[in-house]
Coordinates of C-alpha atoms in Angstrom, one line a residue:
Chain P
M1 CA 11.4 82.8 -37.8
P2 CA 14.6 82.6 -35.7
N3 CA 13.5 86.0 -34.2
A4 CA 10.1 84.6 -33.3
I5 CA 11.7 81.6 -31.6
S6 CA 14.2 83.7 -29.6
N7 CA 11.4 86.1 -28.6
L8 CA 9.3 83.1 -27.4
L9 CA 12.2 81.7 -25.5
F10 CA 12.8 85.1 -23.9
I11 CA 9.1 85.3 -22.7
V12 CA 9.4 81.7 -21.4
Y13 CA 12.7 82.5 -19.6
K14 CA 11.1 85.6 -18.0
S15 CA 8.1 83.6 -16.8
L16 CA 10.2 80.8 -15.4
R17 CA 12.2 83.4 -13.4
Q18 CA 9.1 85.3 -12.3
Y19 CA 7.4 82.2 -11.0
A20 CA 10.7 80.6 -9.8
L21 CA 9.2 78.9 -6.8
S22 CA 6.4 77.1 -8.6
T23 CA 8.9 76.3 -11.4
M24 CA 11.3 74.7 -9.0
I25 CA 8.6 72.7 -7.2
A26 CA 7.1 71.4 -10.5
S27 CA 10.6 70.7 -11.8
F28 CA 11.5 68.8 -8.7
S29 CA 8.5 66.5 -9.1
V30 CA 9.6 65.9 -12.7
A31 CA 13.1 65.3 -11.5
L32 CA 11.9 62.6 -9.1
A33 CA 9.8 61.0 -11.8
A34 CA 12.6 61.1 -14.4
G35 CA 15.2 59.8 -12.0
L36 CA 12.9 57.0 -10.9
L37 CA 12.0 56.0 -14.5
M38 CA 15.6 56.0 -15.6
T39 CA 16.8 54.0 -12.5
V40 CA 14.1 51.4 -12.8
F41 CA 14.9 50.7 -16.4
V42 CA 18.7 50.9 -16.1
I43 CA 18.7 48.6 -13.1
K44 CA 16.3 46.2 -14.8
T45 CA 18.5 46.1 -18.0
Q46 CA 21.8 45.9 -16.2
T47 CA 20.7 43.2 -13.7
Y48 CA 19.1 41.2 -16.5
N49 CA 22.3 41.4 -18.6
A50 CA 24.5 40.6 -15.7
F51 CA 22.5 37.6 -14.6
T52 CA 21.7 36.2 -18.1
G53 CA 24.2 37.3 -20.6
G54 CA 27.1 38.1 -18.3
A55 CA 30.6 36.9 -18.6
F56 CA 30.3 33.8 -16.4
G57 CA 33.4 32.2 -17.8
F58 CA 31.7 28.8 -17.7
D59 CA 29.3 27.2 -20.2
A60 CA 27.7 24.7 -17.9
V61 CA 27.5 23.5 -14.3
L62 CA 27.2 19.9 -13.3
G63 CA 25.7 19.3 -9.9
A64 CA 23.3 17.1 -7.9
R65 CA 20.0 16.1 -9.3
G66 CA 17.5 18.9 -8.8
S67 CA 16.9 22.5 -9.9
Q68 CA 19.2 23.9 -12.6
L69 CA 18.4 27.4 -11.4
Q70 CA 19.5 26.6 -7.8
L71 CA 22.7 25.1 -9.2
V72 CA 23.5 28.2 -11.2
L73 CA 22.6 30.6 -8.4
N74 CA 24.7 28.6 -5.9
T75 CA 27.8 28.2 -8.0
V76 CA 28.0 31.1 -10.4
F77 CA 26.4 33.8 -8.2
H78 CA 27.2 32.3 -4.8
L79 CA 23.6 32.7 -3.7
E80 CA 21.1 30.2 -2.4
T81 CA 22.0 26.8 -0.9
S82 CA 23.6 23.9 -2.7
P83 CA 21.1 21.3 -4.1
G84 CA 23.5 18.6 -2.8
N85 CA 26.7 16.8 -3.8
I86 CA 27.9 14.5 -6.6
P87 CA 30.6 11.9 -6.3
W88 CA 34.2 12.8 -7.1
T89 CA 34.1 10.0 -9.7
L90 CA 31.6 11.9 -11.7
Y91 CA 33.9 14.9 -11.6
Q92 CA 36.7 12.7 -12.9
A93 CA 34.6 11.2 -15.6
I94 CA 33.5 14.6 -17.0
K95 CA 37.0 16.0 -16.6
S96 CA 38.3 13.2 -18.8
D97 CA 35.6 13.7 -21.4
P98 CA 37.4 14.9 -24.6
R99 CA 34.4 17.2 -25.3
V100 CA 35.1 19.2 -22.1
T101 CA 38.0 21.7 -22.2
L102 CA 37.9 22.6 -18.5
A103 CA 36.3 21.1 -15.4
I104 CA 36.8 22.7 -12.1
P105 CA 35.4 21.2 -8.9
Y106 CA 33.5 23.4 -6.3
A107 CA 32.8 22.3 -2.8
V108 CA 30.7 24.7 -0.7
G109 CA 29.1 24.7 2.7
D110 CA 31.3 27.1 4.8
N111 CA 31.5 30.8 5.2
Y112 CA 33.6 33.6 6.7
H113 CA 31.3 36.2 8.3
G114 CA 28.7 35.4 5.6
F115 CA 31.0 35.4 2.7
R116 CA 31.0 32.0 0.9
I117 CA 34.0 29.8 1.2
V118 CA 34.5 27.7 -1.9
G119 CA 36.9 24.8 -2.1
T120 CA 38.4 24.4 -5.5
S121 CA 41.4 23.3 -7.5
D122 CA 44.2 25.7 -8.5
E123 CA 43.1 25.3 -12.1
L124 CA 40.6 28.1 -11.3
F125 CA 43.6 30.5 -11.2
T126 CA 45.8 28.9 -13.8
E127 CA 43.3 27.9 -16.5
F128 CA 40.0 29.6 -16.0
E129 CA 39.1 32.8 -17.8
Y130 CA 36.3 34.7 -16.1
Q131 CA 36.0 36.8 -19.2
R132 CA 37.6 36.2 -22.6
G133 CA 41.4 36.6 -22.1
K134 CA 41.0 37.5 -18.4
K135 CA 42.2 35.3 -15.7
F136 CA 42.1 35.9 -12.0
Q137 CA 45.0 38.0 -10.8
V138 CA 46.2 38.6 -7.3
K139 CA 47.2 42.0 -6.0
T140 CA 50.8 42.8 -5.5
G141 CA 52.5 40.9 -2.7
G142 CA 50.1 38.0 -2.9
R143 CA 49.9 34.6 -4.7
F144 CA 47.4 31.9 -5.3
F145 CA 47.0 29.3 -2.6
D146 CA 49.2 26.2 -2.1
S147 CA 46.8 23.3 -2.5
T148 CA 48.6 21.4 0.3
K149 CA 48.3 24.1 2.8
R150 CA 45.5 25.9 4.7
E151 CA 45.7 29.0 2.6
A152 CA 43.0 31.1 1.1
V153 CA 42.7 33.5 -1.8
I154 CA 40.0 36.1 -1.1
G155 CA 37.9 38.3 -3.4
S156 CA 38.5 42.0 -3.4
F157 CA 35.1 42.8 -1.9
V158 CA 35.8 40.4 1.0
A159 CA 39.1 42.0 1.6
Q160 CA 37.6 45.4 1.6
K161 CA 34.7 44.6 3.9
E162 CA 36.6 42.4 6.3
G163 CA 39.8 44.4 6.3
L164 CA 41.8 41.2 5.6
K165 CA 45.4 41.6 4.4
I166 CA 47.9 39.1 3.0
G167 CA 49.2 37.0 5.9
D168 CA 46.1 37.5 8.0
T169 CA 44.5 34.4 9.4
F170 CA 40.9 33.5 10.0
H171 CA 38.6 30.6 11.1
P172 CA 36.0 29.4 8.7
F173 CA 32.4 29.0 9.9
H174 CA 30.2 26.1 9.1
G175 CA 27.2 26.6 6.9
V176 CA 26.5 29.1 4.1
T177 CA 25.0 31.7 6.6
F178 CA 27.1 33.1 9.4
A179 CA 26.5 31.8 12.9
E180 CA 29.1 32.6 15.6
N181 CA 28.9 29.3 17.3
M182 CA 29.6 27.4 14.1
Q183 CA 33.3 28.3 14.0
H184 CA 35.7 25.6 12.6
K185 CA 38.9 25.1 14.5
E186 CA 41.1 25.3 11.4
I187 CA 43.0 28.4 10.8
Y188 CA 43.5 29.7 7.2
T189 CA 46.0 32.2 6.1
V190 CA 45.3 34.8 3.4
A191 CA 47.9 34.0 0.6
G192 CA 46.5 36.5 -1.9
I193 CA 43.8 39.0 -2.6
L194 CA 42.2 38.9 -6.1
K195 CA 42.1 42.1 -8.2
P196 CA 38.5 43.2 -8.6
T197 CA 36.6 41.4 -11.4
N198 CA 33.3 43.2 -10.9
S199 CA 31.7 39.7 -10.7
P200 CA 30.2 37.6 -7.9
S201 CA 33.7 36.1 -7.5
D202 CA 34.8 39.2 -5.6
K203 CA 32.6 38.1 -2.7
V204 CA 34.2 34.6 -2.4
V205 CA 36.9 33.1 -0.2
W206 CA 38.7 30.4 -2.2
I207 CA 40.5 27.6 -0.4
P208 CA 41.9 24.3 -1.7
I209 CA 39.2 21.7 -2.1
D210 CA 41.2 19.2 0.0
G211 CA 40.9 21.7 2.8
M212 CA 37.2 21.6 2.5
F213 CA 37.2 17.8 2.7
R214 CA 39.3 17.9 5.8
M215 CA 37.4 20.6 7.6
E216 CA 36.5 19.6 11.1
G217 CA 33.0 18.1 11.2
H218 CA 32.7 17.6 7.5
V219 CA 31.5 14.2 6.4
L220 CA 32.1 12.7 2.9
R221 CA 29.5 10.5 1.3
G222 CA 31.0 9.7 -2.1
T223 CA 30.3 6.1 -1.8
G224 CA 26.9 6.6 -0.1
D225 CA 28.4 5.8 3.3
E226 CA 29.6 8.4 5.7
Y227 CA 33.4 8.9 5.8
K228 CA 35.3 11.1 8.2
V229 CA 38.7 12.2 7.3
N230 CA 41.5 11.5 9.7
E231 CA 44.3 14.1 9.8
G232 CA 47.3 13.2 7.7
E233 CA 45.5 10.4 6.0
E234 CA 45.1 10.2 2.2
I235 CA 41.4 10.5 1.2
P236 CA 40.4 7.7 -1.2
D237 CA 38.8 9.2 -4.4
A238 CA 35.7 7.0 -3.9
H239 CA 34.8 8.9 -0.7
K240 CA 35.3 12.3 -2.1
E241 CA 32.3 14.4 -3.3
V242 CA 31.9 17.9 -4.8
S243 CA 29.0 20.4 -4.8
A244 CA 29.4 21.1 -8.5
V245 CA 31.7 20.9 -11.4
M246 CA 32.1 24.1 -13.4
L247 CA 32.5 23.3 -17.1
K248 CA 33.9 24.8 -20.3
L249 CA 32.7 22.9 -23.3
K250 CA 34.4 22.5 -26.7
S251 CA 31.3 23.5 -28.6
P252 CA 27.6 24.2 -28.1
Q253 CA 26.9 20.8 -29.6
T254 CA 28.6 19.2 -26.6
G255 CA 26.1 21.1 -24.4
F256 CA 23.2 19.4 -26.4
Q257 CA 24.8 16.0 -26.1
L258 CA 25.6 16.3 -22.4
D259 CA 22.1 17.7 -21.8
Q260 CA 20.7 14.5 -23.4
T261 CA 22.9 12.2 -21.5
I262 CA 22.8 13.8 -18.1
N263 CA 19.4 15.4 -17.8
K264 CA 17.2 13.4 -20.1
Q265 CA 18.6 9.9 -19.8
G266 CA 20.6 10.0 -16.5
K267 CA 19.2 10.1 -13.0
V268 CA 22.3 11.0 -11.0
A269 CA 23.2 14.5 -11.8
T270 CA 21.9 17.7 -13.3
L271 CA 23.6 19.8 -16.0
A272 CA 22.7 23.5 -16.0
W273 CA 23.3 24.5 -19.6
P274 CA 23.3 27.1 -21.0
I275 CA 23.8 29.2 -17.9
G276 CA 22.3 32.4 -19.5
S277 CA 19.1 30.6 -20.4
V278 CA 18.7 29.1 -17.0
M279 CA 18.9 32.6 -15.5
A280 CA 16.6 34.0 -18.2
E281 CA 14.0 31.6 -17.0
L282 CA 14.2 33.1 -13.6
F283 CA 13.7 36.6 -15.0
N284 CA 10.8 35.4 -17.0
K285 CA 9.2 34.1 -13.9
I286 CA 9.6 37.4 -12.1
G287 CA 8.9 39.4 -15.2
W288 CA 5.6 40.6 -13.7
M289 CA 7.6 42.4 -11.0
N290 CA 9.4 44.4 -13.6
K291 CA 6.1 45.2 -15.2
V292 CA 4.7 46.4 -11.9
L293 CA 7.8 48.6 -11.3
A294 CA 7.6 50.0 -14.8
F295 CA 3.9 50.7 -14.3
I296 CA 4.6 52.6 -11.0
A297 CA 7.3 54.6 -12.8
Y298 CA 4.9 55.5 -15.6
L299 CA 2.3 56.5 -13.0
V300 CA 4.9 58.7 -11.3
A301 CA 5.7 60.3 -14.6
I302 CA 2.0 61.1 -15.2
V303 CA 1.7 62.5 -11.7
A304 CA 4.7 64.7 -12.3
S305 CA 3.2 66.0 -15.6
S306 CA 0.0 66.6 -13.8
S307 CA 1.8 68.7 -11.2
I308 CA 3.1 70.9 -14.0
L309 CA -0.4 71.2 -15.3
A310 CA -1.7 72.1 -11.8
S311 CA 1.1 74.6 -11.0
V312 CA 0.9 76.4 -14.3
Y313 CA -2.9 76.3 -14.5
N314 CA -3.2 77.8 -11.1
T315 CA -1.0 80.8 -12.0
I316 CA -2.9 81.5 -15.2
N317 CA -5.6 83.5 -13.3
E318 CA -3.0 85.8 -11.8
R319 CA -1.2 86.1 -15.1
R320 CA -4.3 87.1 -17.1
R321 CA -3.3 90.7 -17.0
E322 CA 0.3 89.8 -18.2
F323 CA -1.2 87.9 -21.1
A324 CA -3.5 90.9 -21.8
I325 CA -0.6 93.3 -21.8
L326 CA 1.4 91.0 -24.2
R327 CA -1.7 90.8 -26.5
A328 CA -2.1 94.6 -26.3
L329 CA 1.5 94.9 -27.4
G330 CA 0.6 92.9 -30.5
A331 CA 1.4 89.3 -29.4
Q332 CA -0.8 87.0 -31.3
K333 CA -2.9 84.4 -29.5
R334 CA -0.7 81.6 -30.8
I335 CA 2.4 83.3 -29.3
V336 CA 0.7 83.3 -25.8
F337 CA -0.4 79.6 -26.4
S338 CA 3.1 78.6 -27.5
A339 CA 4.7 80.4 -24.6
I340 CA 2.7 78.4 -22.1
V341 CA 3.3 75.1 -23.8
L342 CA 7.0 75.8 -24.1
E343 CA 7.1 77.0 -20.5
C344 CA 5.7 73.6 -19.4
A345 CA 8.1 71.8 -21.6
A346 CA 10.9 73.8 -20.2
I347 CA 9.9 73.0 -16.6
S348 CA 9.9 69.4 -17.7
G349 CA 13.3 69.7 -19.3
L350 CA 14.7 71.4 -16.3
G351 CA 13.2 68.7 -14.1
T352 CA 14.7 66.0 -16.3
L353 CA 18.2 67.6 -16.0
M354 CA 17.8 67.5 -12.2
G355 CA 16.5 63.9 -12.8
Y356 CA 19.9 62.9 -14.0
G357 CA 21.3 63.9 -10.6
I358 CA 18.6 61.9 -8.8
F359 CA 19.3 58.9 -11.2
F360 CA 23.0 59.0 -10.3
M361 CA 22.2 59.2 -6.6
I362 CA 19.8 56.3 -6.6
M363 CA 22.1 54.3 -8.9
S364 CA 25.0 54.9 -6.6
I365 CA 23.1 53.6 -3.6
S366 CA 21.5 50.7 -5.6
S367 CA 24.8 49.6 -7.0
V368 CA 26.3 49.4 -3.5
I369 CA 23.3 47.3 -2.3
V370 CA 23.3 45.0 -5.4
R371 CA 27.0 44.5 -5.2
S372 CA 26.9 43.6 -1.5
Q373 CA 24.0 41.3 -2.0
T374 CA 25.0 39.6 -5.3
G375 CA 28.4 40.6 -6.2
V376 CA 27.0 42.0 -9.5
V377 CA 28.3 45.5 -10.2
L378 CA 26.0 48.0 -11.8
D379 CA 27.8 50.4 -14.0
I380 CA 26.4 53.9 -13.4
W381 CA 28.1 55.3 -16.5
Q382 CA 27.0 52.6 -18.9
F383 CA 24.9 54.1 -21.7
N384 CA 21.2 53.0 -21.9
T385 CA 18.8 54.3 -24.5
I386 CA 16.3 55.0 -21.6
L387 CA 18.6 57.9 -20.6
V388 CA 17.8 59.6 -23.9
I389 CA 14.2 58.4 -24.2
T390 CA 13.2 59.6 -20.7
P391 CA 14.0 63.3 -21.3
I392 CA 12.2 63.2 -24.6
V393 CA 9.1 61.6 -23.1
M394 CA 9.1 63.8 -20.1
I395 CA 9.4 67.0 -22.2
V396 CA 6.6 65.8 -24.5
L397 CA 4.4 65.0 -21.4
G398 CA 5.3 68.4 -20.0
A399 CA 4.3 70.1 -23.3
L400 CA 1.0 68.1 -23.3
A401 CA 0.4 69.1 -19.7
G402 CA 0.7 72.7 -20.9
I403 CA -2.1 72.5 -23.4
L404 CA -4.9 73.0 -20.9
P405 CA -3.4 76.1 -19.2
A406 CA -2.3 77.4 -22.7
I407 CA -5.9 77.2 -23.9
K408 CA -6.9 79.1 -20.8
A409 CA -4.3 81.7 -21.5
Y410 CA -5.1 81.7 -25.2
S411 CA -8.7 82.6 -24.4
T412 CA -7.8 85.6 -22.2
D413 CA -9.9 88.5 -23.1
V414 CA -7.6 91.5 -23.6
A415 CA -10.1 94.3 -23.2
T416 CA -11.5 93.0 -19.9
N417 CA -8.2 92.0 -18.4
I418 CA -6.1 95.0 -19.2
V419 CA -8.1 97.8 -17.8
P420 CA -11.6 98.2 -16.6
A421 CA -13.9 99.3 -19.4
S422 CA -15.5 102.7 -18.9
Chain J
M1 CA -3.5 112.8 -45.2
E2 CA -5.9 110.8 -43.1
I3 CA -4.3 108.0 -41.0
L4 CA -7.5 107.0 -39.3
K5 CA -11.1 107.1 -40.5
N6 CA -14.1 105.5 -38.8
K7 CA -17.6 105.2 -40.4
G8 CA -20.8 104.0 -38.7
L9 CA -18.9 102.4 -35.8
K10 CA -21.0 100.4 -33.4
K11 CA -20.2 98.3 -30.4
S12 CA -22.5 96.8 -27.8
Y13 CA -22.2 94.3 -25.0
L14 CA -24.6 91.8 -23.5
S15 CA -26.2 93.2 -20.4
P16 CA -24.8 91.7 -17.2
D17 CA -28.1 92.5 -15.5
P18 CA -30.1 89.2 -15.1
K19 CA -33.3 91.3 -15.5
E20 CA -32.2 92.4 -18.9
K21 CA -31.2 88.9 -20.0
G22 CA -30.3 88.7 -23.7
E23 CA -30.4 92.5 -24.1
R24 CA -27.4 94.4 -25.5
N25 CA -26.1 97.7 -24.1
S26 CA -24.8 100.0 -26.8
V27 CA -21.4 101.4 -25.8
I28 CA -20.2 102.9 -29.1
D29 CA -22.2 104.5 -31.8
I30 CA -20.0 106.9 -33.8
S31 CA -21.0 107.8 -37.3
Q32 CA -17.8 109.5 -38.3
F33 CA -14.4 110.1 -36.9
S34 CA -11.0 110.8 -38.5
M35 CA -7.6 112.1 -37.8
N36 CA -4.5 113.0 -39.9
A37 CA -1.0 111.6 -39.9
G38 CA 1.1 113.2 -37.2
E39 CA -1.9 115.0 -35.8
Q40 CA -2.3 115.4 -32.0
M41 CA -5.8 115.2 -30.7
A42 CA -7.4 115.0 -27.3
L43 CA -10.6 113.2 -26.8
K44 CA -12.6 114.5 -24.0
G45 CA -14.4 111.6 -22.3
S46 CA -15.9 111.2 -18.8
S47 CA -16.6 107.9 -17.1
G48 CA -19.0 105.8 -19.1
S49 CA -18.5 107.6 -22.3
G50 CA -17.0 104.5 -23.9
K51 CA -13.5 106.0 -24.3
T52 CA -11.6 102.8 -23.5
T53 CA -13.9 100.7 -25.8
F54 CA -13.3 103.3 -28.6
L55 CA -9.5 103.0 -28.2
N56 CA -9.8 99.2 -28.1
L57 CA -11.7 99.3 -31.3
I58 CA -9.2 101.5 -33.0
S59 CA -6.3 99.4 -31.8
G60 CA -8.0 96.3 -33.1
I61 CA -8.2 94.7 -29.6
L62 CA -12.0 94.7 -30.1
K63 CA -13.9 94.1 -33.2
P64 CA -16.9 96.4 -33.8
D65 CA -20.4 95.0 -34.3
S66 CA -20.6 97.0 -37.4
G67 CA -18.9 99.9 -39.2
E68 CA -15.5 100.5 -40.7
I69 CA -12.1 101.5 -39.2
F70 CA -9.7 102.5 -41.9
F71 CA -6.2 102.7 -40.6
L72 CA -3.4 103.3 -43.1
D73 CA -6.1 102.7 -45.8
Q74 CA -6.9 99.3 -44.5
N75 CA -10.3 98.4 -42.9
I76 CA -9.0 96.7 -39.8
A77 CA -12.6 95.9 -38.7
S78 CA -12.8 93.4 -41.5
L79 CA -9.5 91.7 -40.6
S80 CA -8.9 88.6 -38.5
E81 CA -7.8 88.9 -34.9
S82 CA -4.4 87.7 -35.8
K83 CA -4.0 90.4 -38.6
R84 CA -5.3 93.1 -36.2
D85 CA -2.6 92.0 -33.7
Q86 CA 0.0 92.3 -36.4
I87 CA -1.1 95.8 -37.3
R88 CA -1.1 96.9 -33.7
A89 CA 2.3 95.4 -33.2
K90 CA 3.8 97.2 -36.2
Y91 CA 2.0 100.5 -36.3
M92 CA 0.5 101.4 -33.0
G93 CA 1.6 102.3 -29.5
Y94 CA -0.6 102.2 -26.4
V95 CA -0.1 104.2 -23.2
F96 CA -2.4 103.1 -20.4
Q97 CA -3.7 104.9 -17.3
T98 CA -2.5 102.0 -15.2
F99 CA 0.8 101.8 -17.1
N100 CA 0.5 98.0 -17.6
L101 CA 4.1 97.3 -17.3
L102 CA 5.2 93.7 -17.2
Q103 CA 6.2 93.2 -13.6
G104 CA 8.9 90.5 -14.1
Y105 CA 10.7 92.6 -16.7
T106 CA 13.1 95.5 -16.2
A107 CA 12.4 99.0 -17.6
L108 CA 14.6 98.2 -20.6
E109 CA 13.0 94.8 -21.2
N110 CA 9.5 96.4 -21.0
V111 CA 10.5 98.8 -23.8
V112 CA 12.0 95.9 -25.8
M113 CA 8.7 94.1 -25.5
G114 CA 7.1 97.0 -27.2
M115 CA 9.1 96.2 -30.4
M116 CA 9.1 92.4 -30.0
F117 CA 6.0 91.6 -31.9
G118 CA 6.2 94.2 -34.7
Q119 CA 9.7 94.6 -35.8
R120 CA 13.3 93.6 -35.2
I121 CA 14.4 94.0 -31.6
D122 CA 16.8 96.9 -31.2
P123 CA 18.1 97.2 -27.6
A124 CA 20.1 100.3 -28.6
K125 CA 16.9 102.0 -29.7
A126 CA 15.1 100.9 -26.5
Q127 CA 18.0 102.4 -24.5
S128 CA 17.8 105.7 -26.4
L129 CA 14.1 105.9 -25.8
L130 CA 14.6 105.4 -22.1
E131 CA 17.3 108.1 -22.2
K132 CA 14.8 110.4 -23.9
V133 CA 12.4 109.9 -21.0
N134 CA 15.2 110.6 -18.5
L135 CA 15.5 107.0 -17.2
K136 CA 19.0 106.3 -18.3
D137 CA 20.0 105.3 -14.8
R138 CA 16.9 103.2 -14.2
M139 CA 17.0 100.9 -17.2
N140 CA 17.6 97.7 -15.2
Y141 CA 15.0 98.5 -12.5
L142 CA 11.9 96.4 -12.2
P143 CA 8.6 98.4 -12.3
R144 CA 8.0 98.0 -8.5
Q145 CA 11.4 99.7 -8.0
L146 CA 10.3 102.7 -9.9
S147 CA 8.1 105.7 -8.9
V148 CA 4.7 106.1 -10.4
G149 CA 5.9 108.9 -12.7
Q150 CA 8.9 106.8 -13.8
Q151 CA 6.6 103.9 -14.5
Q152 CA 4.5 106.0 -16.8
R153 CA 7.6 107.3 -18.6
V154 CA 8.6 103.7 -19.2
S155 CA 5.2 103.0 -20.7
V156 CA 5.6 106.1 -22.9
A157 CA 8.9 104.8 -24.1
R158 CA 7.4 101.4 -24.7
A159 CA 4.6 102.8 -26.8
L160 CA 7.1 104.5 -29.0
A161 CA 9.4 101.5 -29.3
N162 CA 7.9 100.0 -32.5
G163 CA 8.1 103.4 -34.3
P164 CA 4.3 103.7 -34.4
K165 CA 2.2 105.7 -36.8
L166 CA -0.4 106.2 -34.2
V167 CA -0.1 106.4 -30.4
L168 CA -3.2 105.8 -28.3
A169 CA -3.1 107.1 -24.8
D170 CA -5.9 106.2 -22.4
E171 CA -6.0 108.6 -19.4
P172 CA -2.2 108.5 -19.2
T173 CA -2.1 111.0 -16.4
G174 CA -5.0 109.5 -14.4
N175 CA -2.6 108.2 -11.7
L176 CA -0.2 111.1 -11.6
D177 CA -0.2 114.4 -9.7
Q178 CA -0.6 117.6 -11.5
T179 CA 3.1 118.4 -11.9
H180 CA 3.9 114.9 -13.2
A181 CA 0.8 114.9 -15.3
A182 CA 1.9 118.1 -17.1
E183 CA 5.5 116.7 -17.6
T184 CA 4.1 113.4 -18.9
I185 CA 1.8 115.1 -21.4
D186 CA 4.6 117.3 -22.7
L187 CA 6.8 114.2 -23.0
I188 CA 4.2 112.2 -24.9
K189 CA 3.5 115.1 -27.2
N190 CA 7.1 115.9 -27.9
I191 CA 8.2 112.3 -28.4
C192 CA 5.2 111.7 -30.8
R193 CA 6.1 114.8 -32.7
D194 CA 9.8 113.8 -32.9
N195 CA 8.8 110.4 -34.2
N196 CA 6.1 111.7 -36.5
A197 CA 3.5 109.7 -34.8
A198 CA -0.2 110.8 -34.6
L199 CA -1.5 111.0 -31.0
L200 CA -5.0 110.3 -29.8
L201 CA -5.2 111.0 -26.1
V202 CA -8.3 110.4 -24.1
T203 CA -8.7 112.4 -20.9
H204 CA -11.2 114.3 -18.9
D205 CA -8.6 116.4 -17.2
P206 CA -9.0 120.1 -18.2
H207 CA -5.3 120.8 -17.6
V208 CA -4.4 118.1 -20.1
L209 CA -7.1 119.2 -22.6
E210 CA -5.8 122.7 -22.8
K211 CA -2.4 121.5 -24.1
F212 CA -4.1 120.3 -27.4
A213 CA -5.2 122.3 -30.3
R214 CA -7.8 119.8 -31.5
I215 CA -10.2 118.5 -28.9
E216 CA -13.2 116.2 -29.6
D217 CA -15.9 115.5 -27.1
L218 CA -16.7 111.8 -27.1
A219 CA -20.0 112.5 -25.4
K220 CA -21.0 114.5 -28.5
I221 CA -19.7 112.1 -31.2
N222 CA -20.7 108.9 -29.5
H223 CA -24.5 108.6 -29.7
A224 CA -24.4 105.7 -27.3
A225 CA -22.6 107.7 -24.5
K226 CA -24.5 108.0 -21.3

């Protein structure tokens, strides 16, 4: 039996070499299909995990009355616009709640060349863990900002893209999208650059929240009335307001209780909790898109298998004599049949190997795009079962595609194809 | 000892002529034919005498409509196609007029293919056979890189690769000039003798026929011959 298999493999190898061009063309179409299939599923899985089950570091977000999804997108992923502000007093109330272990205020509304500027407290650097046991760290030579100064700590991606170094200065711009004519007059100095966290925080410019209150043109409405800060003047807490408060809760039960109090009974604010479930809802809403993408990927796989069928089937006529010779040498019909099926499976296998190259290429490009757009980092090297399933499926599809040409080869009449009868 | 014995062998084909729709044309009708182990026989056959069909029946490529083909005491006419393939792979060698070498395979690989389906592959034996047919320095050449004479020598080596009991040769010199034809016939005869294989060679070339002690005329033994 081992002899029979090695003989079969030898025949397949010779055929693949003899018809190298059609082998390569068919393999390439399989490579594209396999690469696309793997990329679609890996990106889908990784983005879903990053947005729904990722290490956000916070359990809940307290913000203005409105959409929980908008609140999460705005504060955790630094996307979308803020749904509005809540009074500073609410922040103080939740911060003093014994069921809350950490409450960090966020004030948004400015940018630097499109990168969000977030005003916050220094607890973000001293207390907050973006992953279990991992706090923000600055690169050598830097430090966290002094809350009393116009200093900034910038994410690694911002530093890389903007070429900002420690000691560099910049003007913030008003609004969450960059407009050249919206430049604030204040000048901020880069005090530190965060080490990469592979999270959306890498795309943020962090400044003291007081600086956000005092930014030229900003108006505070903590009491309901407009209040403009005069330089050098202490801001009364009643006038202050924040875009959101990021919360770490003592237990999941606290989440239930706060959800009841804030969302169901209250009318002032919204609690987005749990963050993963809020994001999962978004993915459920756009689930149809994943299905369409998957459907297209399946179609491409079928087209690729059909291309194997077409390319091998088309060569069968010119190979009839070859099959007849093999038969005349004593090859049984099933050997010819198996050789063709195996040949198609091998083309598919070869294509899938090339498909890994295409997968890594698309993933590299996609990860750059996804990171620049969302801050979420796709890990090209992360294992996903689809990377094992795809080759198996493609090889099986290839083998199935080989059945029709194999039947044609199987039915080759030896006597009429080997020499003209006399 | 008889190695091959045919009785009442008949083979016909459906007529391709639309005017004779459904009619069958008889190609082979041989009441008796036999040859002994190690014997070398020439079968004289002109075009249309059914010589290729006869060899295809003996080799098991074709199945007769009726009759018996005893080869090594086994009626191969009654066997399944798969069994006939196995017998051909193990005990028969075939030399064709058109050589029928596998184009994507080197000379050595072509010879190896001759032993692939019948016995264990033995590259050393394949090399030695190519050496015997004076192709030691052409082993890794593809058929298209060989001369016509060299190609035929490869096909002779391939026919002997499985250590056959019977070698069938169908007009092996049909595509060769007279000098090469004589050399090839001597080669086939000698190599069959050295390997104790019976040889049944079909030809209509008188120069080839005169090299055989036993000559049968297919036109005489085949009642269906035109």
